[in-house]
Structure formats: structure tokens, C-alpha cells
Coordinates of C-alpha atoms and ligand atoms in Angstrom, one line a residue:
X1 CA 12.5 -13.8 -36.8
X2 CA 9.8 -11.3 -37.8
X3 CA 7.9 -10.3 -40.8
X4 CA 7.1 -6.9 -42.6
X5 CA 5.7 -6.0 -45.4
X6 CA 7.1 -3.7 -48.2
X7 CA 6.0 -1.0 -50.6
X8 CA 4.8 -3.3 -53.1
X9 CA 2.6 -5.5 -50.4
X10 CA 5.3 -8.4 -50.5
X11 CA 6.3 -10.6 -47.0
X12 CA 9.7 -10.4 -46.0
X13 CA 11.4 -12.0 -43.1
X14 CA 13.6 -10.2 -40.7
X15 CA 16.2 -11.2 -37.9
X16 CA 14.9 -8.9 -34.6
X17 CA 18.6 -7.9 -33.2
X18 CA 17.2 -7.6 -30.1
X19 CA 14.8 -9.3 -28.0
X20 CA 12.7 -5.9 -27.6
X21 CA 10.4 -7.8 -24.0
X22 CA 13.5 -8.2 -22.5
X23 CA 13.6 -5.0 -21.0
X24 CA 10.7 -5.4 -19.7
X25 CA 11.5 -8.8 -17.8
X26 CA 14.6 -6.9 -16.4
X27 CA 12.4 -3.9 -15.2
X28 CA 10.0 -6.2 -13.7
X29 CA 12.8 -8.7 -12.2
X30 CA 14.0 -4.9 -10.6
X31 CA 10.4 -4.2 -9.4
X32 CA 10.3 -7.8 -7.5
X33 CA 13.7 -7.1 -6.1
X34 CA 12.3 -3.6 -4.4
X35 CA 9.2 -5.1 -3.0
X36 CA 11.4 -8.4 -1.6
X37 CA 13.4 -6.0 -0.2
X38 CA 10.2 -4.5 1.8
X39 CA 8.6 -7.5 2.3
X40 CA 6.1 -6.6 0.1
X41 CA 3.8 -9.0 -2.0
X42 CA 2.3 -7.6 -5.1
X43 CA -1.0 -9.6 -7.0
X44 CA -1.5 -8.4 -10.3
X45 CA -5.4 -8.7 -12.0
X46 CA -5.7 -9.1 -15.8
X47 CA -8.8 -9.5 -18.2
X48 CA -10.9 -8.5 -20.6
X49 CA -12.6 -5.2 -20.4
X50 CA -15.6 -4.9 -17.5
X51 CA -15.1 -8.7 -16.4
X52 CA -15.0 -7.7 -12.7
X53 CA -11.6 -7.0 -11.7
X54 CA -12.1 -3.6 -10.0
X55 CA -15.4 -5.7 -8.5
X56 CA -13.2 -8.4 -7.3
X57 CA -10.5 -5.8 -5.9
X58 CA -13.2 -4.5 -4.0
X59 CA -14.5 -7.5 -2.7
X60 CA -11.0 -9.1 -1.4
X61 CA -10.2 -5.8 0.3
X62 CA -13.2 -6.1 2.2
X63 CA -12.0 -9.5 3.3
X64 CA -8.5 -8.4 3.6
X65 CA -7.7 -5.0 4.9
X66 CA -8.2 -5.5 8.3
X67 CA -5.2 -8.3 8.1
X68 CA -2.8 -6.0 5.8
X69 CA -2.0 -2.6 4.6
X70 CA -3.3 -2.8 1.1
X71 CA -2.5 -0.8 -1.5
X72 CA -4.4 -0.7 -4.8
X73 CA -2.7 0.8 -8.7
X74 CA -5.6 0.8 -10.8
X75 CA -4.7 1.0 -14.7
X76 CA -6.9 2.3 -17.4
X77 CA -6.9 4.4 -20.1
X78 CA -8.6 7.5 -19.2
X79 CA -10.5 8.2 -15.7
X80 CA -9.9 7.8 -12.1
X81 CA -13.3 5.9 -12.0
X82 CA -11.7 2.7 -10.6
X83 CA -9.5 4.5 -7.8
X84 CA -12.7 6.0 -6.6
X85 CA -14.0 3.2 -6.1
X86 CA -11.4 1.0 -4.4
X87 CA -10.6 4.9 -2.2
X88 CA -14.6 3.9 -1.1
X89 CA -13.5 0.9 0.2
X90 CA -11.1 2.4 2.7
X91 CA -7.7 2.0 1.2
X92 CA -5.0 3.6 -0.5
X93 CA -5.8 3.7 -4.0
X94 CA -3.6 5.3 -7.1
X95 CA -4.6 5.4 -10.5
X96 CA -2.6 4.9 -14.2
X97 CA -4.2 6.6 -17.0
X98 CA -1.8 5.0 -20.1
X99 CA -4.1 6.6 -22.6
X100 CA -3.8 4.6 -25.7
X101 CA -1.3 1.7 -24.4
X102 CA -3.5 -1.5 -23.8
X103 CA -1.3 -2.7 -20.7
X104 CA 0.6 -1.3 -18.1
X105 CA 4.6 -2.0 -18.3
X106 CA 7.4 -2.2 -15.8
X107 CA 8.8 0.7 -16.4
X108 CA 5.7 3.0 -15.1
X109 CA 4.9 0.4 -12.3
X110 CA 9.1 1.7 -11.4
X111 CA 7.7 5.2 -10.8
X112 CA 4.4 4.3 -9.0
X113 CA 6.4 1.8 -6.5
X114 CA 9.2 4.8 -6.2
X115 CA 6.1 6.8 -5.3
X116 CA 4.5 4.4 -2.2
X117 CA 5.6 4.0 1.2
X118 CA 6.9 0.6 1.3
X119 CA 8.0 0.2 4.9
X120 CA 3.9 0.5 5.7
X121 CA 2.7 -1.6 2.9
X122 CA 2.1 -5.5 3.3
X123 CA 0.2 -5.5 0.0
X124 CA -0.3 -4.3 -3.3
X125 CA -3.3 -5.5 -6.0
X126 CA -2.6 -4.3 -9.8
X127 CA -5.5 -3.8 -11.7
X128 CA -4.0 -4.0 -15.6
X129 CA -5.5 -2.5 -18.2
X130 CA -8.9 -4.3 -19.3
X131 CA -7.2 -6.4 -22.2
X132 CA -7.4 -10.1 -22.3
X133 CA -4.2 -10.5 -24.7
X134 CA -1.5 -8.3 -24.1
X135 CA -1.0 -7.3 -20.8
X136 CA 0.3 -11.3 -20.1
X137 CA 3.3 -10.6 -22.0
X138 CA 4.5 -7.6 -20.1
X139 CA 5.1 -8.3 -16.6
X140 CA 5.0 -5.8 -13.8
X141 CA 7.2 -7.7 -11.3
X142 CA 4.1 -9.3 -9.9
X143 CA 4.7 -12.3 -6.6
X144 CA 1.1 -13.3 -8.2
X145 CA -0.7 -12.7 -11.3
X146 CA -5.1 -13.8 -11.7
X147 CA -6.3 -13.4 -14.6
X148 CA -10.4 -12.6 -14.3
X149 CA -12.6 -13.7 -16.9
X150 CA -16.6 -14.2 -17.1
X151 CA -19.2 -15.9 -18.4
X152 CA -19.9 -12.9 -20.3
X153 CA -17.1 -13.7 -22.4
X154 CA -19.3 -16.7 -23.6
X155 CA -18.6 -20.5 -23.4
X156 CA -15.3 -20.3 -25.6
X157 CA -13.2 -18.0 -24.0
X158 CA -10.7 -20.3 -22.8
X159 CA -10.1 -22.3 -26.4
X160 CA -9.8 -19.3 -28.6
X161 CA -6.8 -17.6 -26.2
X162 CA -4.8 -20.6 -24.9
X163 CA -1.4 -18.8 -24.9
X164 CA -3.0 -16.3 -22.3
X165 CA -4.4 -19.5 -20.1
X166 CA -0.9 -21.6 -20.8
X167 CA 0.6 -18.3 -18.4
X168 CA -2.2 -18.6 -15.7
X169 CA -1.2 -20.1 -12.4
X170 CA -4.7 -18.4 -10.7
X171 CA -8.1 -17.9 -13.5
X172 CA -11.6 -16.1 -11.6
X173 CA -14.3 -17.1 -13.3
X174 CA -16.5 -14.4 -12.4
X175 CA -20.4 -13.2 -12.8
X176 CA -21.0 -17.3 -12.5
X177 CA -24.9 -15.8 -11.2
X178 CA -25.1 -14.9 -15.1
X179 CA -24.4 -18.4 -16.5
X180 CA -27.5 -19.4 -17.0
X181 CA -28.9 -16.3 -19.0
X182 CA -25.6 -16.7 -21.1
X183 CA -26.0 -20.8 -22.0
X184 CA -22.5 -20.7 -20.0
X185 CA -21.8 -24.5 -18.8
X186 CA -19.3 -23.8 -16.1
X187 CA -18.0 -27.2 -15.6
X188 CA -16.9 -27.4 -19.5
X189 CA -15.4 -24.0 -19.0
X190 CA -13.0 -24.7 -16.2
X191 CA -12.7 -28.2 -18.0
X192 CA -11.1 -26.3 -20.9
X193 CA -8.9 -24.0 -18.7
X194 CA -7.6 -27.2 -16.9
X195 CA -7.1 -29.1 -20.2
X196 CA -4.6 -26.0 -21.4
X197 CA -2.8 -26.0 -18.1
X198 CA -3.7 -28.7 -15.8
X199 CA -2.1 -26.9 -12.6
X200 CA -3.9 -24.1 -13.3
X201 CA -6.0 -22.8 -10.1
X202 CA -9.5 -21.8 -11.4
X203 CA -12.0 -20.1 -8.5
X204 CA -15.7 -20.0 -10.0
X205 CA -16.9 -16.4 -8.5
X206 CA -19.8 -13.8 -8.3
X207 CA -19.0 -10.9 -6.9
X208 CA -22.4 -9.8 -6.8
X209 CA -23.8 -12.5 -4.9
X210 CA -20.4 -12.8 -3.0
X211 CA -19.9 -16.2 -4.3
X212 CA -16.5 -18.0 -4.0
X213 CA -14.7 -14.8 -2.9
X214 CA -13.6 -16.3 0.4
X215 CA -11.8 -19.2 -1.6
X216 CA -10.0 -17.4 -3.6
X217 CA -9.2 -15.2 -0.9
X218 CA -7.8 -17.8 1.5
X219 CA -5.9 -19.3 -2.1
X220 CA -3.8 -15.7 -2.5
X221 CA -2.8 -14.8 0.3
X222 CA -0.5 -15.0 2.3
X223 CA 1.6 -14.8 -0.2
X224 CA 4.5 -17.0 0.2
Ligands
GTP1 N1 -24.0 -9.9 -12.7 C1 -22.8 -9.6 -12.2 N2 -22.3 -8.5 -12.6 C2 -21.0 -8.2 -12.1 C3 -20.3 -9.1 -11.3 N3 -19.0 -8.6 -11.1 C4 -19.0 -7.4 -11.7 N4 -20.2 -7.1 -12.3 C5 -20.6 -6.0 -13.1 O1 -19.8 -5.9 -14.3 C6 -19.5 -4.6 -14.6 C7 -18.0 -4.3 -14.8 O2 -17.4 -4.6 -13.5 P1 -16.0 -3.9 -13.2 O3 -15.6 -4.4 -11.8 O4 -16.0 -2.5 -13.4 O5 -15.1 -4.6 -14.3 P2 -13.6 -4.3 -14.7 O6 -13.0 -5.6 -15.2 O7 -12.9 -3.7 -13.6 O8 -13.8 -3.3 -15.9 P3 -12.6 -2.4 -16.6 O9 -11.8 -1.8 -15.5 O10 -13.4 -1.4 -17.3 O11 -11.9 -3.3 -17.5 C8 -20.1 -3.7 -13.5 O12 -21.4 -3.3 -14.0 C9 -20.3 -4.7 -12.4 O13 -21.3 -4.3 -11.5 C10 -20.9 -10.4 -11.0 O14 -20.4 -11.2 -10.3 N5 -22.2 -10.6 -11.5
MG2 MG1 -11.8 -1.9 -13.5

């Protein structure tokens, strides 16, 4: 069921014919097929805008491109900011502008996987579009999805957007050198991301004082 509103501002409910994500899951199921096919794993990084995921790319290709062929699809709206940045580290990097769409979908990842050269690829990390909310329900075809968050967000990040966390097999909780200056506690923050999904894998990190990367490293890969 849905609701919309009419002319005169009155609720009504509607029956959706369709179930308009399922498209997407097929796409994606479609994308995972292609990469098994390869033997390629694909790790997917979602989050909130300027939380660190390009920072904690960065920081696991370091650790990881001498093991594997990385590639790297960096989404945002405008700019090829983020590709620069991961090209500096040494790998392949491509870049997604979507303009005004807040997440990347299935259907472009298609055309970007179309586009790589599988048979020399062991891994590819998706940065989605800095959104905390929407990108969860749009999956790319992903073996592994992390959602990055940081103390930046403040204390209730977690408790405010449990439907994103009940998703979450793998949570970064970065910029962890900045708790203190935001009255962060960490240990009631992974307390609450544990409490919404006790299986939930959460890796405390600072990517500027190169804290916890190797953890969380060792935790993703290999992917099995
Ligand atoms: N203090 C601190 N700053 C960090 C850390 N990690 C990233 N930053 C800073 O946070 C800012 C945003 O980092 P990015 O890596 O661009 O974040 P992002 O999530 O990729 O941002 P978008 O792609 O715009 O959504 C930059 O100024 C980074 O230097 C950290 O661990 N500690
Ligand atoms: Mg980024």
C-alpha cells in the first residue's frame, strides 16, 4: 500500500501494482552473477556525506593493492574529486557523476562493470553516494556492503536510523581521534549499533591517525 495526497490536501491510500525495488534486486542479483562468473568480489561503502569513505578507500588500498588488482567506482554527484584521489593511490579508479540522484543503482553499476576488464580484476570498492538513507535500499550487486559513519555524526547516529543499521553486516566508525572534541562516547555508540543488530561487525577507525584500519582490513577480505 501507499499514500498520496489529492487536490484538496486529503490522504488517500493506494495498492502499488508493482513492487517498483524489484527491479533493482534483479539488476543487482545480474551484477553478482557477472562478477561470480570472474571471480570477482565487489565491497560497496555507504554513508553520510564527508564521513571518510573515499579516506577509508584510500587507506585499505594502501594495505591491499599489492595482494589484488583493485578497482575503485567512485559515486557522486558532480566532480571527479574522489577518482583523483583514489588514481593517486595507484589504482584504477572510475568515477559516477549521478547529478541529482542520491544513490547509485544497479542499473548504471551494469554499464560501469560492462566497461572493466574482469578477467584482471580481483577487486572492486564502491563508493555510494554520500547519503546515509537511501542508498541501503538499492543494492548494486555488492559480495559486501560497510556502511561508514563518524563521530561527527554526533552520539545518536545509530538510534535515530535503525532501519539503515538493521541492513549492516560491517559499520566503520570513523574519525574516532575526534571523539573527544565531539562529547562522542564510543563505547555507547557501538553499544547502540549492536543492540539494533547484534551480529553486526562494528570496526572503531581513524583514518588520519591510521587507527583500526588493519582490522577491518583483515575482516573484508578475502572475501569468501
Ligand atoms: N579528523 C579526521 N578527519 C578525517 C578522518 N577521515 C577523514 N577525515 C576528513 O573528513 C573529510 C571528508 O573525508 P572524505 O574521505 O572525503 O569523506 P567522504 O565520505 O568520502 O565524503 P563524500 O564523498 O563527500 O561523501 C576530509 O577532510 C578528511 O580529511 C579521520 O579519521 N579523522
Ligand atoms: Mg568521497
Amino acid at each position: 500500500m501507499g499514500t498520496f495526497i489529492d487536490g484538496r490536501g486529503n490522504f488517500k491510500e493506494i495498492e502499488l501494482k508493482q513492487d517498483l525495488l524489484q527491479d533493482h534486486w534483479t539488476l543487482a542479483a545480474a551484477n553478482r552473477r557477472r562478477l561470480d562468473r570472474f571471480g570477482v568480489k565487489m565491497i560497496e561503502f555507504m554513508g553520510s556525506v564527508g564521513t571518510g569513505k573515499t579516506s577509508l578507500i584510500q587507506q585499505l588500498v594502501h594495505r591491499l593493492k599489492n595482494d589484488y588488482s583493485i578497482t575503485v567506482i567512485n559515486g557522486d554527484l558532480a566532480t571527479t574529486i574522489d577518482q583523483e584521489r583514489i588514481l593517486a593511490c595507484g589504482v584504477d579508479a572510475l568515477q559516477i557523476n549521478t547529478g541529482k540522484e542520491c544513490h547509485l543503482d544497479a542499473a548504471t553499476l551494469k554499464g560501469v562493470l560492462e566497461r572493466l576488464d574482469l578477467e584482471q580484476t580481483d577487486l572492486i570498492l564502491v563508493e555510494n553516494v554520500g547519503n546515509l538513507i537511501c542508498p541501503v535500499d538499492f543494492p548494486l550487486g555488492a559480495h559486501r556492503r560497510l556502511l561508514v559513519i563518524s563521530v561527527t555524526e554526533g552520539p545518536y547516529v545509530a538510534l535515530k536510523h535503525p532501519t539503515v543499521f538493521m541492513e549492516m553486516e560491517y559499520v566503520a566508525v570513523n574519525k574516532i581521534d575526534l571523539a573527544p572534541v565531539m562529547d562522542v562516547d564510543l563505547t555507547a555508540l557501538v553499544r547502540d549499533i549492536m543492540a539494533i543488530r547484534p551480529a553486526t561487525r562494528v570496526f572503531p577507525v581513524s583514518c588520519k591517525e591510521q587507527k583500526g584500519i588493519g582490522e577491518l582490513a583483515a575482516a573484508l577480505v578475502p572475501v569468501q
